[in-house]
Tab-separated table of N, CA and C in Angstrom:
chain	number	residue	atom	x	y	z
A	191	PRO	N	0.817	-1.222	0.000
A	191	PRO	CA	0.000	0.000	0.000
A	191	PRO	C	0.854	1.277	0.000
A	192	ARG	N	1.970	1.261	0.704
A	192	ARG	CA	2.834	2.448	0.755
A	192	ARG	C	3.425	2.725	-0.627
A	193	ALA	N	3.784	1.675	-1.340
A	193	ALA	CA	4.340	1.854	-2.685
A	193	ALA	C	3.313	2.517	-3.599
A	194	GLU	N	2.064	2.096	-3.499
A	194	GLU	CA	1.018	2.700	-4.334
A	194	GLU	C	0.874	4.183	-4.056
A	195	SER	N	0.919	4.564	-2.792
A	195	SER	CA	0.769	5.989	-2.469
A	195	SER	C	1.987	6.793	-2.929
A	196	ILE	N	3.163	6.180	-2.895
A	196	ILE	CA	4.368	6.862	-3.398
A	196	ILE	C	4.250	7.091	-4.902
A	197	VAL	N	3.838	6.060	-5.627
A	197	VAL	CA	3.681	6.204	-7.078
A	197	VAL	C	2.633	7.274	-7.377
A	198	GLN	N	1.522	7.216	-6.678
A	198	GLN	CA	0.444	8.180	-6.908
A	198	GLN	C	0.909	9.618	-6.670
A	199	SER	N	1.587	9.855	-5.563
A	199	SER	CA	2.033	11.223	-5.265
A	199	SER	C	3.131	11.673	-6.230
A	200	THR	N	3.966	10.747	-6.664
A	200	THR	CA	5.021	11.081	-7.626
A	200	THR	C	4.420	11.460	-8.974
A	201	VAL	N	3.469	10.663	-9.443
A	201	VAL	CA	2.799	10.978	-10.708
A	201	VAL	C	2.101	12.331	-10.596
A	202	ARG	N	1.395	12.537	-9.513
A	202	ARG	CA	0.663	13.795	-9.321
A	202	ARG	C	1.616	15.000	-9.349
A	203	ALA	N	2.742	14.890	-8.653
A	203	ALA	CA	3.708	15.996	-8.600
A	203	ALA	C	4.286	16.306	-9.981
A	204	HIS	N	4.657	15.274	-10.712
A	204	HIS	CA	5.207	15.488	-12.056
A	204	HIS	C	4.133	16.025	-13.000
A	205	PHE	N	2.909	15.508	-12.863
A	205	PHE	CA	1.803	15.954	-13.708
A	205	PHE	C	1.507	17.436	-13.493
A	206	GLN	N	1.603	17.884	-12.255
A	206	GLN	CA	1.328	19.293	-11.968
A	206	GLN	C	2.334	20.219	-12.640
A	207	SER	N	3.570	19.779	-12.767
A	207	SER	CA	4.571	20.623	-13.429
A	207	SER	C	4.632	20.381	-14.939
A	208	ASP	N	4.183	19.208	-15.394
A	208	ASP	CA	4.185	18.906	-16.828
A	208	ASP	C	3.065	17.913	-17.141
A	209	PRO	N	1.885	18.399	-17.521
A	209	PRO	CA	0.743	17.516	-17.779
A	209	PRO	C	0.966	16.500	-18.899
A	210	THR	N	1.967	16.718	-19.744
A	210	THR	CA	2.196	15.771	-20.838
A	210	THR	C	2.780	14.443	-20.363
A	211	VAL	N	3.212	14.374	-19.105
A	211	VAL	CA	3.739	13.091	-18.624
A	211	VAL	C	2.635	12.046	-18.497
A	212	ALA	N	1.405	12.469	-18.260
A	212	ALA	CA	0.314	11.496	-18.080
A	212	ALA	C	0.094	10.644	-19.329
A	213	PRO	N	-0.154	11.247	-20.488
A	213	PRO	CA	-0.302	10.391	-21.669
A	213	PRO	C	0.998	9.675	-22.031
A	214	GLY	N	2.127	10.293	-21.699
A	214	GLY	CA	3.413	9.658	-21.980
A	214	GLY	C	3.594	8.357	-21.215
A	215	ILE	N	3.221	8.363	-19.945
A	215	ILE	CA	3.355	7.154	-19.120
A	215	ILE	C	2.386	6.078	-19.591
A	216	LEU	N	1.172	6.475	-19.930
A	216	LEU	CA	0.198	5.501	-20.423
A	216	LEU	C	0.700	4.860	-21.715
A	217	ARG	N	1.244	5.664	-22.599
A	217	ARG	CA	1.794	5.141	-23.856
A	217	ARG	C	2.993	4.228	-23.583
A	218	MET	N	3.847	4.635	-22.649
A	218	MET	CA	4.999	3.810	-22.294
A	218	MET	C	4.541	2.435	-21.794
A	219	HIS	N	3.510	2.426	-20.973
A	219	HIS	CA	2.989	1.156	-20.442
A	219	HIS	C	2.447	0.287	-21.579
A	220	PHE	N	1.727	0.893	-22.514
A	220	PHE	CA	1.233	0.155	-23.674
A	220	PHE	C	2.401	-0.434	-24.458
A	221	HIS	N	3.419	0.372	-24.723
A	221	HIS	CA	4.583	-0.112	-25.472
A	221	HIS	C	5.264	-1.257	-24.729
A	222	ASP	N	5.379	-1.139	-23.415
A	222	ASP	CA	5.998	-2.197	-22.620
A	222	ASP	C	5.191	-3.483	-22.725
A	223	CYS	N	3.901	-3.388	-22.518
A	223	CYS	CA	3.042	-4.577	-22.513
A	223	CYS	C	2.952	-5.227	-23.887
A	224	PHE	N	2.932	-4.439	-24.935
A	224	PHE	CA	2.738	-4.972	-26.276
A	224	PHE	C	3.943	-5.766	-26.759
A	225	VAL	N	5.123	-5.398	-26.323
A	225	VAL	CA	6.331	-6.038	-26.852
A	225	VAL	C	6.602	-7.393	-26.195
A	226	LEU	N	6.895	-7.422	-24.919
A	226	LEU	CA	7.231	-8.685	-24.247
A	226	LEU	C	6.328	-8.972	-23.047
A	227	GLY	N	5.207	-8.302	-22.984
A	227	GLY	CA	4.341	-8.420	-21.815
A	227	GLY	C	4.702	-7.314	-20.836
A	228	CYS	N	3.884	-7.130	-19.842
A	228	CYS	CA	4.050	-6.017	-18.883
A	228	CYS	C	5.159	-6.346	-17.888
A	229	ASP	N	6.398	-6.318	-18.387
A	229	ASP	CA	7.538	-6.749	-17.572
A	229	ASP	C	8.526	-5.632	-17.247
A	230	GLY	N	8.208	-4.405	-17.652
A	230	GLY	CA	9.099	-3.284	-17.370
A	230	GLY	C	10.351	-3.253	-18.225
A	231	SER	N	10.438	-4.127	-19.225
A	231	SER	CA	11.659	-4.188	-20.033
A	231	SER	C	11.915	-2.900	-20.809
A	232	ILE	N	10.896	-2.090	-21.008
A	232	ILE	CA	11.088	-0.810	-21.689
A	232	ILE	C	11.933	0.148	-20.851
A	233	LEU	N	12.036	-0.121	-19.564
A	233	LEU	CA	12.785	0.755	-18.659
A	233	LEU	C	14.277	0.438	-18.623
A	234	ILE	N	14.662	-0.716	-19.167
A	234	ILE	CA	16.066	-1.128	-19.149
A	234	ILE	C	16.866	-0.232	-20.090
A	235	GLU	N	17.988	0.250	-19.593
A	235	GLU	CA	18.852	1.104	-20.403
A	235	GLU	C	19.934	0.261	-21.068
A	236	GLY	N	20.362	0.696	-22.233
A	236	GLY	CA	21.412	0.012	-22.974
A	236	GLY	C	21.393	0.486	-24.408
A	237	SER	N	22.481	0.268	-25.106
A	237	SER	CA	22.595	0.798	-26.466
A	237	SER	C	21.639	0.130	-27.448
A	238	ASP	N	21.204	-1.089	-27.162
A	238	ASP	CA	20.294	-1.797	-28.064
A	238	ASP	C	19.045	-2.267	-27.321
A	239	ALA	N	18.622	-1.520	-26.317
A	239	ALA	CA	17.442	-1.881	-25.526
A	239	ALA	C	16.174	-1.331	-26.180
A	240	GLU	N	15.008	-1.866	-25.777
A	240	GLU	CA	13.717	-1.392	-26.294
A	240	GLU	C	13.608	0.127	-26.230
A	241	ARG	N	14.108	0.659	-25.163
A	241	ARG	CA	14.025	2.104	-24.917
A	241	ARG	C	14.647	2.923	-26.049
A	242	THR	N	15.624	2.346	-26.756
A	242	THR	CA	16.320	3.061	-27.829
A	242	THR	C	15.669	2.876	-29.194
A	243	ALA	N	14.690	1.990	-29.295
A	243	ALA	CA	14.028	1.739	-30.579
A	243	ALA	C	13.292	2.994	-31.044
A	244	ILE	N	13.191	3.161	-32.335
A	244	ILE	CA	12.575	4.364	-32.898
A	244	ILE	C	11.197	4.665	-32.302
A	245	PRO	N	10.295	3.690	-32.165
A	245	PRO	CA	8.977	4.040	-31.615
A	245	PRO	C	9.023	4.508	-30.154
A	246	ASN	N	10.117	4.234	-29.466
A	246	ASN	CA	10.202	4.552	-28.033
A	246	ASN	C	11.083	5.753	-27.709
A	247	ARG	N	11.775	6.270	-28.679
A	247	ARG	CA	12.753	7.334	-28.411
A	247	ARG	C	12.143	8.601	-27.831
A	248	ASN	N	10.904	8.895	-28.160
A	248	ASN	CA	10.285	10.128	-27.687
A	248	ASN	C	9.274	9.905	-26.567
A	249	LEU	N	9.283	8.732	-25.979
A	249	LEU	CA	8.363	8.483	-24.869
A	249	LEU	C	8.702	9.397	-23.702
A	250	LYS	N	7.664	9.863	-23.031
A	250	LYS	CA	7.856	10.730	-21.865
A	250	LYS	C	7.516	9.949	-20.608
A	251	GLY	N	8.156	10.317	-19.518
A	251	GLY	CA	7.788	9.758	-18.230
A	251	GLY	C	8.809	8.849	-17.584
A	252	PHE	N	9.917	8.583	-18.264
A	252	PHE	CA	10.938	7.735	-17.647
A	252	PHE	C	11.396	8.325	-16.316
A	253	ASP	N	11.512	9.646	-16.266
A	253	ASP	CA	11.950	10.305	-15.031
A	253	ASP	C	10.952	10.113	-13.892
A	254	VAL	N	9.680	10.032	-14.219
A	254	VAL	CA	8.650	9.816	-13.195
A	254	VAL	C	8.815	8.429	-12.582
A	255	ILE	N	9.004	7.433	-13.437
A	255	ILE	CA	9.167	6.051	-12.964
A	255	ILE	C	10.445	5.944	-12.132
A	256	GLU	N	11.523	6.546	-12.602
A	256	GLU	CA	12.790	6.507	-11.859
A	256	GLU	C	12.667	7.209	-10.512
A	257	ASP	N	11.950	8.321	-10.477
A	257	ASP	CA	11.725	9.053	-9.229
A	257	ASP	C	10.955	8.185	-8.232
A	258	ALA	N	9.876	7.566	-8.693
A	258	ALA	CA	9.083	6.699	-7.814
A	258	ALA	C	9.914	5.507	-7.339
A	259	LYS	N	10.676	4.901	-8.234
A	259	LYS	CA	11.505	3.743	-7.879
A	259	LYS	C	12.524	4.116	-6.807
A	260	THR	N	13.157	5.274	-6.947
A	260	THR	CA	14.144	5.727	-5.960
A	260	THR	C	13.505	5.874	-4.584
A	261	GLN	N	12.327	6.478	-4.539
A	261	GLN	CA	11.632	6.664	-3.264
A	261	GLN	C	11.218	5.328	-2.640
A	262	ILE	N	10.727	4.419	-3.473
A	262	ILE	CA	10.291	3.110	-2.967
A	262	ILE	C	11.482	2.296	-2.478
A	263	GLU	N	12.575	2.327	-3.221
A	263	GLU	CA	13.773	1.585	-2.816
A	263	GLU	C	14.312	2.069	-1.474
A	264	ALA	N	14.100	3.342	-1.162
A	264	ALA	CA	14.583	3.895	0.109
A	264	ALA	C	13.846	3.303	1.307
A	265	ILE	N	12.595	2.877	1.107
A	265	ILE	CA	11.836	2.328	2.246
A	265	ILE	C	11.681	0.811	2.215
A	266	CYS	N	11.710	0.220	1.025
A	266	CYS	CA	11.622	-1.247	0.949
A	266	CYS	C	12.435	-1.734	-0.251
A	267	PRO	N	13.748	-1.785	-0.096
A	267	PRO	CA	14.624	-2.151	-1.213
A	267	PRO	C	14.385	-3.567	-1.741
A	268	GLY	N	14.368	-3.663	-3.069
A	268	GLY	CA	14.277	-4.963	-3.720
A	268	GLY	C	12.933	-5.650	-3.649
A	269	VAL	N	11.880	-4.943	-3.272
A	269	VAL	CA	10.573	-5.578	-3.098
A	269	VAL	C	9.626	-5.287	-4.257
A	270	VAL	N	9.532	-4.034	-4.666
A	270	VAL	CA	8.562	-3.625	-5.686
A	270	VAL	C	9.251	-3.569	-7.049
A	271	SER	N	8.682	-4.278	-8.013
A	271	SER	CA	9.288	-4.323	-9.345
A	271	SER	C	9.038	-3.031	-10.116
A	272	CYS	N	9.914	-2.773	-11.048
A	272	CYS	CA	9.727	-1.625	-11.945
A	272	CYS	C	8.473	-1.830	-12.796
A	273	ALA	N	8.185	-3.080	-13.141
A	273	ALA	CA	6.980	-3.385	-13.918
A	273	ALA	C	5.729	-2.973	-13.154
A	274	ASP	N	5.699	-3.246	-11.850
A	274	ASP	CA	4.554	-2.823	-11.031
A	274	ASP	C	4.481	-1.309	-10.920
A	275	ILE	N	5.617	-0.667	-10.757
A	275	ILE	CA	5.634	0.799	-10.657
A	275	ILE	C	5.084	1.410	-11.941
A	276	LEU	N	5.479	0.885	-13.086
A	276	LEU	CA	4.982	1.398	-14.361
A	276	LEU	C	3.479	1.173	-14.489
A	277	ALA	N	2.994	0.000	-14.110
A	277	ALA	CA	1.552	-0.285	-14.186
A	277	ALA	C	0.758	0.645	-13.271
A	278	LEU	N	1.255	0.852	-12.061
A	278	LEU	CA	0.587	1.764	-11.123
A	278	LEU	C	0.621	3.197	-11.648
A	279	ALA	N	1.753	3.599	-12.198
A	279	ALA	CA	1.891	4.960	-12.723
A	279	ALA	C	0.971	5.192	-13.918
A	280	ALA	N	0.768	4.170	-14.739
A	280	ALA	CA	-0.153	4.306	-15.877
A	280	ALA	C	-1.571	4.549	-15.371
A	281	ARG	N	-1.979	3.769	-14.385
A	281	ARG	CA	-3.298	3.972	-13.789
A	281	ARG	C	-3.409	5.371	-13.181
A	282	ASP	N	-2.403	5.772	-12.424
A	282	ASP	CA	-2.433	7.072	-11.752
A	282	ASP	C	-2.361	8.231	-12.739
A	283	SER	N	-1.785	7.999	-13.903
A	283	SER	CA	-1.766	9.018	-14.952
A	283	SER	C	-3.167	9.254	-15.506
A	284	VAL	N	-3.911	8.181	-15.669
A	284	VAL	CA	-5.302	8.310	-16.127
A	284	VAL	C	-6.119	9.061	-15.082
A	285	VAL	N	-5.927	8.712	-13.824
A	285	VAL	CA	-6.638	9.387	-12.733
A	285	VAL	C	-6.272	10.874	-12.696
A	286	ALA	N	-5.011	11.200	-12.918
A	286	ALA	CA	-4.560	12.596	-12.886
A	286	ALA	C	-5.258	13.445	-13.942
A	287	THR	N	-5.673	12.805	-15.028
A	287	THR	CA	-6.362	13.534	-16.094
A	287	THR	C	-7.878	13.452	-15.934
A	288	ARG	N	-8.297	13.111	-14.736
A	288	ARG	CA	-9.715	13.002	-14.362
A	288	ARG	C	-10.412	11.811	-15.007
A	289	GLY	N	-9.625	10.783	-15.295
A	289	GLY	CA	-10.199	9.555	-15.824
A	289	GLY	C	-10.575	8.622	-14.691
A	290	LEU	N	-11.073	7.476	-15.053
A	290	LEU	CA	-11.483	6.473	-14.072
A	290	LEU	C	-10.271	5.820	-13.423
A	291	THR	N	-10.511	5.181	-12.308
A	291	THR	CA	-9.454	4.418	-11.645
A	291	THR	C	-9.817	2.938	-11.682
A	292	TRP	N	-8.884	2.098	-11.383
A	292	TRP	CA	-9.099	0.657	-11.300
A	292	TRP	C	-8.030	0.093	-10.387
A	293	SER	N	-8.295	-1.102	-9.884
A	293	SER	CA	-7.286	-1.732	-9.027
A	293	SER	C	-6.225	-2.361	-9.930
A	294	VAL	N	-4.995	-2.272	-9.496
A	294	VAL	CA	-3.871	-2.826	-10.252
A	294	VAL	C	-3.266	-3.953	-9.427
A	295	PRO	N	-3.454	-5.193	-9.870
A	295	PRO	CA	-2.800	-6.292	-9.163
A	295	PRO	C	-1.285	-6.132	-9.278
A	296	THR	N	-0.586	-6.409	-8.217
A	296	THR	CA	0.873	-6.294	-8.236
A	296	THR	C	1.499	-7.679	-8.120
A	297	GLY	N	2.794	-7.722	-8.206
A	297	GLY	CA	3.507	-8.992	-8.138
A	297	GLY	C	4.205	-9.343	-9.440
A	298	ARG	N	4.240	-8.404	-10.380
A	298	ARG	CA	4.942	-8.653	-11.637
A	298	ARG	C	6.436	-8.778	-11.379
A	299	ARG	N	7.071	-9.571	-12.198
A	299	ARG	CA	8.527	-9.678	-12.146
A	299	ARG	C	9.102	-8.840	-13.281
A	300	ASP	N	10.205	-8.199	-12.993
A	300	ASP	CA	10.860	-7.394	-14.021
A	300	ASP	C	11.503	-8.284	-15.072
A	301	GLY	N	11.356	-7.876	-16.329
A	301	GLY	CA	12.032	-8.560	-17.410
A	301	GLY	C	13.528	-8.300	-17.331
A	302	ARG	N	14.292	-9.220	-17.824
A	302	ARG	CA	15.750	-9.075	-17.829
A	302	ARG	C	16.286	-8.885	-19.241
A	303	VAL	N	15.402	-9.055	-20.231
A	303	VAL	CA	15.794	-8.956	-21.635
A	303	VAL	C	15.091	-7.753	-22.250
A	304	SER	N	15.843	-6.958	-22.986
A	304	SER	CA	15.280	-5.784	-23.650
A	304	SER	C	16.067	-5.543	-24.926
A	305	ARG	N	15.409	-5.775	-26.059
A	305	ARG	CA	16.066	-5.609	-27.358
A	305	ARG	C	15.281	-4.621	-28.215
A	306	ALA	N	15.967	-3.687	-28.802
A	306	ALA	CA	15.322	-2.679	-29.648
A	306	ALA	C	14.540	-3.333	-30.786
A	307	ALA	N	15.061	-4.410	-31.333
A	307	ALA	CA	14.403	-5.072	-32.463
A	307	ALA	C	12.998	-5.556	-32.106
A	308	ASP	N	12.783	-5.911	-30.846
A	308	ASP	CA	11.464	-6.399	-30.428
A	308	ASP	C	10.387	-5.325	-30.533
A	309	ALA	N	10.785	-4.069	-30.507
A	309	ALA	CA	9.813	-2.976	-30.616
A	309	ALA	C	9.223	-2.883	-32.022
A	310	GLY	N	9.769	-3.637	-32.959
A	310	GLY	CA	9.202	-3.691	-34.305
A	310	GLY	C	7.806	-4.277	-34.317
A	311	ASP	N	7.428	-4.965	-33.236
A	311	ASP	CA	6.083	-5.527	-33.108
A	311	ASP	C	5.033	-4.465	-32.816
A	312	LEU	N	5.466	-3.282	-32.382
A	312	LEU	CA	4.508	-2.232	-32.029
A	312	LEU	C	3.742	-1.760	-33.255
A	313	PRO	N	2.443	-1.522	-33.101
A	313	PRO	CA	1.696	-0.953	-34.223
A	313	PRO	C	2.183	0.466	-34.500
A	314	ALA	N	2.344	0.782	-35.761
A	314	ALA	CA	2.819	2.112	-36.152
A	314	ALA	C	1.672	2.902	-36.773
A	315	PHE	N	1.752	4.204	-36.673
A	315	PHE	CA	0.682	5.047	-37.206
A	315	PHE	C	0.521	4.888	-38.713
A	316	PHE	N	1.578	4.460	-39.388
A	316	PHE	CA	1.511	4.309	-40.838
A	316	PHE	C	1.114	2.895	-41.265
A	317	ASP	N	0.948	1.970	-40.319
A	317	ASP	CA	0.499	0.617	-40.653
A	317	ASP	C	-0.932	0.663	-41.182
A	318	SER	N	-1.208	-0.177	-42.155
A	318	SER	CA	-2.589	-0.291	-42.623
A	318	SER	C	-3.429	-0.926	-41.512
A	319	VAL	N	-4.723	-0.822	-41.646
A	319	VAL	CA	-5.622	-1.422	-40.658
A	319	VAL	C	-5.395	-2.930	-40.606
A	320	ASP	N	-5.210	-3.553	-41.760
A	320	ASP	CA	-4.985	-5.002	-41.785
A	320	ASP	C	-3.717	-5.389	-41.029
A	321	ILE	N	-2.657	-4.618	-41.199
A	321	ILE	CA	-1.404	-4.908	-40.484
A	321	ILE	C	-1.598	-4.709	-38.985
A	322	GLN	N	-2.277	-3.633	-38.602
A	322	GLN	CA	-2.525	-3.403	-37.179
A	322	GLN	C	-3.374	-4.525	-36.587
A	323	LYS	N	-4.405	-4.953	-37.318
A	323	LYS	CA	-5.246	-6.055	-36.827
A	323	LYS	C	-4.405	-7.316	-36.629
A	324	ARG	N	-3.495	-7.577	-37.570
A	324	ARG	CA	-2.628	-8.754	-37.476
A	324	ARG	C	-1.705	-8.656	-36.257
A	325	LYS	N	-1.126	-7.473	-36.031
A	325	LYS	CA	-0.242	-7.285	-34.875
A	325	LYS	C	-1.004	-7.500	-33.573
A	326	PHE	N	-2.218	-7.005	-33.507
A	326	PHE	CA	-3.025	-7.194	-32.301
A	326	PHE	C	-3.424	-8.659	-32.140
A	327	LEU	N	-3.779	-9.314	-33.234
A	327	LEU	CA	-4.175	-10.716	-33.184
A	327	LEU	C	-3.047	-11.592	-32.643
A	328	THR	N	-1.793	-11.299	-33.017
A	328	THR	CA	-0.670	-12.100	-32.523
A	328	THR	C	-0.485	-11.952	-31.012
A	329	LYS	N	-1.074	-10.917	-30.444
A	329	LYS	CA	-1.003	-10.699	-28.989
A	329	LYS	C	-2.267	-11.188	-28.286
A	330	GLY	N	-3.148	-11.844	-29.046
A	330	GLY	CA	-4.392	-12.340	-28.458
A	330	GLY	C	-5.453	-11.258	-28.313
A	331	LEU	N	-5.287	-10.168	-29.054
A	331	LEU	CA	-6.231	-9.054	-28.983
A	331	LEU	C	-7.051	-8.996	-30.268
A	332	ASN	N	-8.249	-8.425	-30.183
A	332	ASN	CA	-9.132	-8.380	-31.344
A	332	ASN	C	-9.309	-6.953	-31.866
A	333	THR	N	-10.192	-6.804	-32.844
A	333	THR	CA	-10.425	-5.497	-33.458
A	333	THR	C	-10.969	-4.490	-32.449
A	334	GLN	N	-11.822	-4.946	-31.554
A	334	GLN	CA	-12.352	-4.043	-30.524
A	334	GLN	C	-11.206	-3.523	-29.640
A	335	ASP	N	-10.269	-4.390	-29.301
A	335	ASP	CA	-9.096	-3.969	-28.522
A	335	ASP	C	-8.277	-2.942	-29.309
A	336	LEU	N	-8.119	-3.187	-30.597
A	336	LEU	CA	-7.378	-2.262	-31.456
A	336	LEU	C	-7.997	-0.868	-31.418
A	337	VAL	N	-9.309	-0.813	-31.557
A	337	VAL	CA	-10.000	0.482	-31.556
A	337	VAL	C	-9.848	1.171	-30.200
A	338	ALA	N	-9.957	0.413	-29.141
A	338	ALA	CA	-9.872	0.997	-27.795
A	338	ALA	C	-8.466	1.487	-27.463
A	339	LEU	N	-7.452	0.818	-27.979
A	339	LEU	CA	-6.079	1.114	-27.577
A	339	LEU	C	-5.305	2.023	-28.529
A	340	THR	N	-5.888	2.329	-29.685
A	340	THR	CA	-5.138	3.186	-30.617
A	340	THR	C	-5.826	4.497	-30.890
């Protein structure tokens, strides 16, 4: 519960100084989940990590996640995964923009693998509808999911 309140207050503080972090974090969470599952692998730094892939280069909000992680590590080191922090921050970003809230189950394990090439699975704005439908289908998602998430 303390970790959730830290993430919430961190998102709120960053949102107040820069409202564009809210959609940025939500998009980052989508990119993370779409590539290798919601494992936080988008947060891994490295010269050939997901974070460096073209679709991810302009994502906003990495500083928010790092800020929350630093605060959480100070009170309970090694307990809360970056994947959980990102999922909580995505929810709290929606709430910050006066959207609905939902409960976020925790207990995710952080991914250890992050490759820029894997981000090629992300739907691109220039993909045809058929290509986007195919990309979503490979993730077990349907056309309704495509419409809701893009």
